[in-house]
Rosetta silent file (secondary structure, phi, psi, omega in degrees, C-alpha in Angstrom):
SEQUENCE: MSPPVAPACPLTLRALGLVDTGASHTLMASRLYQKLPKISPMFEGPSLYGLGSQRLPVIGATYVQIGGQPQIVVVIDNLDYDLLLGNDFLRPCIIDGPQRILTVGAHRYNLVYTREGLPSAAACALPEAKFPCLQQVLRSEERRVGKEGRWGG
SCORE:     score description
SCORE:     0.000 S_00000001
   1 L     0.000  126.937  179.700  129.351   90.644  117.861 S_00000001
   2 L   -88.797  147.486 -179.523  126.345   89.455  115.902 S_00000001
   3 L   -66.785  158.925 -179.752  122.829   90.379  117.041 S_00000001
   4 L   -69.342  162.979  178.260  120.627   87.703  118.667 S_00000001
   5 L   -83.270  143.145 -179.382  118.178   85.577  116.706 S_00000001
   6 L   -68.763  119.910  178.236  114.508   86.594  116.827 S_00000001
   7 L   -79.221  159.747  174.042  112.661   84.281  119.210 S_00000001
   8 L   -69.337  139.270 -177.487  109.113   83.108  118.592 S_00000001
   9 L  -131.690  126.297 -178.143  106.683   85.393  120.379 S_00000001
  10 L   -75.131  -11.342 -177.065  103.049   84.529  121.095 S_00000001
  11 L   -78.986  133.189  175.899  102.021   88.207  121.240 S_00000001
  12 L  -118.448  126.404  176.603  100.318   89.632  118.155 S_00000001
  13 L  -118.607  139.451  172.705   99.978   93.385  117.710 S_00000001
  14 L   -86.159  138.895 -178.552   98.140   95.156  114.920 S_00000001
  15 L  -142.854  150.676  175.266  100.157   97.972  113.411 S_00000001
  16 L   -94.695  118.611 -177.099   99.792  100.526  110.636 S_00000001
  17 E  -118.455  151.024  175.506  102.720  100.175  108.262 S_00000001
  18 E  -107.231  124.324  175.570  103.927  102.105  105.254 S_00000001
  19 E   -84.022  116.677 -177.869  105.315  100.037  102.359 S_00000001
  20 L  -128.002   95.252 -177.406  108.300  102.008  101.073 S_00000001
  21 L   -68.193  -11.780  178.216  110.163  100.253   98.272 S_00000001
  22 L   -93.596   -6.094 -179.450  112.699  103.098   98.240 S_00000001
  23 L   -88.547  137.515 -178.971  113.719  102.674  101.889 S_00000001
  24 L   -80.114  -29.308 -174.511  116.772  100.550  102.603 S_00000001
  25 L  -120.729  154.232  172.147  115.788   99.657  106.181 S_00000001
  26 L   -91.542  130.574 -175.143  112.619   98.634  107.989 S_00000001
  27 E  -115.691  150.083  176.488  111.778  101.098  110.747 S_00000001
  28 E  -129.132  136.226  176.859  109.621  100.819  113.856 S_00000001
  29 E   -69.403  141.708 -179.793  108.195  103.697  115.868 S_00000001
  30 H   -59.938  -31.239  179.622  109.449  103.800  119.447 S_00000001
  31 H   -65.117  -33.768  175.885  105.807  103.910  120.650 S_00000001
  32 H   -73.894  -40.941  179.212  105.194  100.470  119.066 S_00000001
  33 H   -57.624  -38.155 -179.363  108.467   99.113  120.429 S_00000001
  34 L   -63.522  -23.978 -179.836  107.353  100.082  123.946 S_00000001
  35 L   -83.309  -14.431 -176.237  104.299   97.786  123.564 S_00000001
  36 L   -83.291  146.345  171.336  106.414   94.731  122.679 S_00000001
  37 L   -67.466  142.568 -175.954  107.675   92.236  125.255 S_00000001
  38 L   -86.237   65.162 -179.851  111.434   92.651  125.554 S_00000001
  39 L   -79.473  -40.916  179.888  112.286   89.118  124.416 S_00000001
  40 L  -107.072  122.558 -177.083  115.008   90.205  122.014 S_00000001
  41 L   -68.076  153.810  176.300  117.400   92.852  123.390 S_00000001
  42 L   -79.458  144.703  175.336  118.018   96.100  121.553 S_00000001
  43 E  -129.603  173.208 -175.795  121.438   96.576  119.975 S_00000001
  44 L   -63.052  129.833  179.327  123.155   99.511  118.284 S_00000001
  45 L   -94.169  168.819  179.281  121.352  100.573  115.119 S_00000001
  46 L   -74.875  161.681  170.936  122.823  102.112  111.953 S_00000001
  47 L   -81.050  125.352 -179.222  123.101  105.851  111.326 S_00000001
  48 E  -123.572  144.325  179.851  120.278  106.780  108.954 S_00000001
  49 E  -129.342  145.222  173.012  119.635  110.006  107.091 S_00000001
  50 L   -81.424  174.094 -179.850  116.622  111.264  105.152 S_00000001
  51 L   -60.612  -29.710  178.343  116.938  112.739  101.672 S_00000001
  52 L   -78.778   13.444 -179.635  117.175  116.196  103.218 S_00000001
  53 L    65.489   12.964  176.449  120.377  115.006  104.968 S_00000001
  54 L   -80.495  136.898  179.626  118.633  115.179  108.343 S_00000001
  55 E   -76.021  131.013  179.042  119.795  112.495  110.731 S_00000001
  56 L   -79.319  144.731 -176.151  116.946  110.228  111.818 S_00000001
  57 L   -77.913   75.842 -178.359  116.501  109.787  115.589 S_00000001
  58 E   -75.167  127.580  175.795  117.673  106.149  115.808 S_00000001
  59 E   -92.408  -37.970 -179.061  117.280  104.618  119.266 S_00000001
  60 E   168.797 -163.485  178.895  118.638  101.185  118.333 S_00000001
  61 E  -139.841  156.126  179.413  117.699   98.017  116.484 S_00000001
  62 E  -154.776  165.729  174.786  116.075   94.742  117.466 S_00000001
  63 E   -94.860  136.716  173.375  114.724   91.507  116.024 S_00000001
  64 E  -139.868  175.600  171.003  110.958   91.044  115.699 S_00000001
  65 E  -113.694  129.322  177.384  108.635   88.913  113.619 S_00000001
  66 E  -121.431  119.794 -178.280  106.508   90.655  111.004 S_00000001
  67 L    59.459   31.214  179.619  103.951   88.512  109.245 S_00000001
  68 L    82.055    0.092 -178.430  105.657   85.442  110.697 S_00000001
  69 E  -105.487  131.165  175.865  109.031   86.436  109.213 S_00000001
  70 E   -66.609  140.535 -174.728  112.048   87.303  111.424 S_00000001
  71 E  -152.472  137.725  168.874  113.216   90.843  110.744 S_00000001
  72 E   -82.873  129.768  174.421  115.699   93.378  112.075 S_00000001
  73 E  -120.691  144.878  175.100  113.931   96.702  112.628 S_00000001
  74 E   -95.389  123.187 -177.756  115.515  100.048  113.389 S_00000001
  75 E   -91.091  125.593  179.773  113.640  101.758  116.231 S_00000001
  76 E  -133.110  157.753  173.353  113.285  105.524  115.843 S_00000001
  77 L   -83.209  155.452  170.098  111.415  108.359  117.500 S_00000001
  78 L    61.260   38.905  173.906  108.780  110.412  115.678 S_00000001
  79 L   -87.387  134.773 -177.602  107.851  107.973  112.916 S_00000001
  80 L   -66.413  -25.043 -178.949  104.491  108.835  111.337 S_00000001
  81 L  -118.279  166.564  175.236  103.534  105.142  111.128 S_00000001
  82 L   -66.834  -41.092 -178.790  104.007  102.184  113.464 S_00000001
  83 E  -136.136  145.611  168.437  106.215  100.509  110.850 S_00000001
  84 E  -119.453  112.070 -176.557  107.940  101.525  107.665 S_00000001
  85 E   -87.189  109.053 -178.231  108.552   98.368  105.632 S_00000001
  86 L   -95.246 -178.322 -176.646  111.751   98.852  103.652 S_00000001
  87 H   -60.511  -30.137  178.903  113.493   96.817  100.977 S_00000001
  88 H   -61.838  -29.100  176.825  115.301   94.647  103.523 S_00000001
  89 H   -91.450  -38.408 -170.393  111.875   93.223  104.471 S_00000001
  90 H   -77.107  -19.412 -175.037  110.084   93.530  101.116 S_00000001
  91 L   -49.622  -48.119 -179.642  112.575   91.655   98.878 S_00000001
  92 L   -85.667   -1.562 -177.654  110.955   88.207   99.348 S_00000001
  93 L   -84.161  164.386  175.333  107.408   89.639   99.542 S_00000001
  94 E  -114.875  121.378  175.941  104.923   89.962   96.710 S_00000001
  95 E  -104.572  111.240  179.632  103.314   93.361   96.192 S_00000001
  96 E  -102.183   92.697 -177.309  100.232   92.973   94.005 S_00000001
  97 L   -59.263  -51.970 -178.590   99.343   96.561   93.120 S_00000001
  98 L   -60.002  -37.026  179.969   96.197   95.927   91.042 S_00000001
  99 L   -88.497   -9.249 -179.328   94.739   93.605   93.718 S_00000001
 100 L    57.154   51.732 -178.573   96.114   95.787   96.564 S_00000001
 101 E  -130.636  134.920  170.868   97.589   92.803   98.405 S_00000001
 102 E  -108.936  121.354  179.069  100.960   92.384  100.151 S_00000001
 103 E  -105.059  122.401  178.819  101.933   88.720  100.536 S_00000001
 104 E  -120.878  103.373 -175.403  104.431   87.916  103.293 S_00000001
 105 L    59.829 -122.292 -179.761  105.133   84.182  103.330 S_00000001
 106 L   -92.496    0.192 -176.489  101.723   82.540  103.848 S_00000001
 107 E  -100.776  142.090  177.308  100.097   85.771  105.084 S_00000001
 108 E  -120.676  137.350 -178.693   98.216   88.276  102.930 S_00000001
 109 E  -127.989  139.763  177.040   97.579   91.893  103.915 S_00000001
 110 E   -74.021  137.966  175.955   95.338   94.491  102.303 S_00000001
 111 L  -101.666  140.592  174.630   97.103   97.555  100.964 S_00000001
 112 L  -120.448  124.025 -178.190   95.574  101.017  101.156 S_00000001
 113 L   -82.135  140.251  177.583   97.106  103.596   98.849 S_00000001
 114 L  -100.905  165.469  177.502   97.921  107.051  100.222 S_00000001
 115 L   -65.312  153.498  179.683   97.927  110.296   98.310 S_00000001
 116 L   -67.628  153.412  175.798  101.130  111.112   96.455 S_00000001
 117 L    75.177   21.588  179.028  103.737  113.270   98.102 S_00000001
 118 L   -62.410  117.084 -177.056  102.957  112.090  101.622 S_00000001
 119 L   -74.180  132.817  174.953  105.660  113.789  103.693 S_00000001
 120 L  -159.812  119.604 -179.949  107.649  111.528  105.975 S_00000001
 121 H   -60.129  -35.546 -176.832  111.234  112.076  107.027 S_00000001
 122 H   -80.944  -15.875 -176.780  111.644  108.340  107.442 S_00000001
 123 H   -64.547  -17.044 -179.341  110.089  107.446  104.098 S_00000001
 124 H  -117.361   32.946 -174.787  113.392  108.202  102.421 S_00000001
 125 L   -59.842  128.718  177.652  115.722  106.592  104.957 S_00000001
 126 E  -127.000  144.646  174.645  119.186  106.095  103.551 S_00000001
 127 E   -67.336  157.854  179.880  122.217  104.630  105.255 S_00000001
 128 L   -58.618  129.157 -179.274  124.974  107.089  106.052 S_00000001
 129 L   -78.808  126.128 -179.551  126.934  107.764  102.870 S_00000001
 130 L  -104.271   -0.330 -178.031  130.623  106.933  103.260 S_00000001
 131 L  -115.132  128.357 -177.325  131.624  107.911   99.732 S_00000001
 132 H   -54.732  -39.791 -178.060  132.061  111.589   98.760 S_00000001
 133 H   -65.529  -34.901  177.253  130.518  111.090   95.309 S_00000001
 134 H   -68.070  -37.685  176.451  127.374  109.588   96.889 S_00000001
 135 H   -59.233  -39.701  179.291  127.165  112.577   99.255 S_00000001
 136 H   -63.940  -41.578  178.462  127.177  114.853   96.173 S_00000001
 137 H   -62.631  -44.292 -179.758  124.303  112.876   94.619 S_00000001
 138 H   -63.166  -40.404  178.324  122.326  113.095   97.869 S_00000001
 139 H   -64.547  -38.589  178.875  122.914  116.859   98.080 S_00000001
 140 H   -67.724  -35.612  176.077  121.712  117.315   94.485 S_00000001
 141 H   -66.538  -36.167  178.156  118.584  115.269   95.327 S_00000001
 142 H   -60.823  -39.425  178.314  118.041  117.476   98.362 S_00000001
 143 H   -64.500  -38.123  179.111  117.959  120.509   96.073 S_00000001
 144 H   -72.782  -40.632 -174.380  115.336  118.774   93.879 S_00000001
 145 H   -86.759  -35.134 -175.342  113.268  117.401   96.757 S_00000001
 146 L    95.686  156.425 -176.249  113.719  120.168   99.305 S_00000001
 147 L   -66.002  -22.635 -179.297  114.731  119.908  102.944 S_00000001
 148 L   -86.779   -0.453  179.009  111.226  118.849  103.994 S_00000001
 149 L    79.924   22.836 -179.754  111.314  115.807  101.692 S_00000001
 150 L  -113.344  136.025  179.213  108.642  117.124   99.303 S_00000001
 151 L   -63.208  140.132  179.332  109.082  117.177   95.548 S_00000001
 152 L    91.612    2.932  173.146  109.355  120.661   94.142 S_00000001
 153 L    66.532    0.000    0.000  111.166  121.998   97.250 S_00000001
């Protein structure tokens, strides 16, 4: 069964998002999801794990519009930001680092840089590894990064 198509929604919410080019999925905090009208139903989300092999608390997934673009977001509990914009959303976007601008379609958003090493379990979201050799790579990264997701363990 394929998920429903994201309907147009007249409601606009401001949200604080983290641009994470290393994340495979776009995530939404459950507290932001609760503020949205339930136009698009939630469906089963993927199993996601952080670099420390901790399973992320996925509630489900749904379609929303971000910057006028339809997007599947994975809704999770305890996300430090309202949104974590992963590669699935960022691929067609333009990130202009020197000008600190994120362009999404016809919309432009100011970027604010955070200090390095900002801890976030969701900032390293990876899909569940189904291949043993990939699990070994993830475990070796866990030793380098540490269970809390900080470089230097």
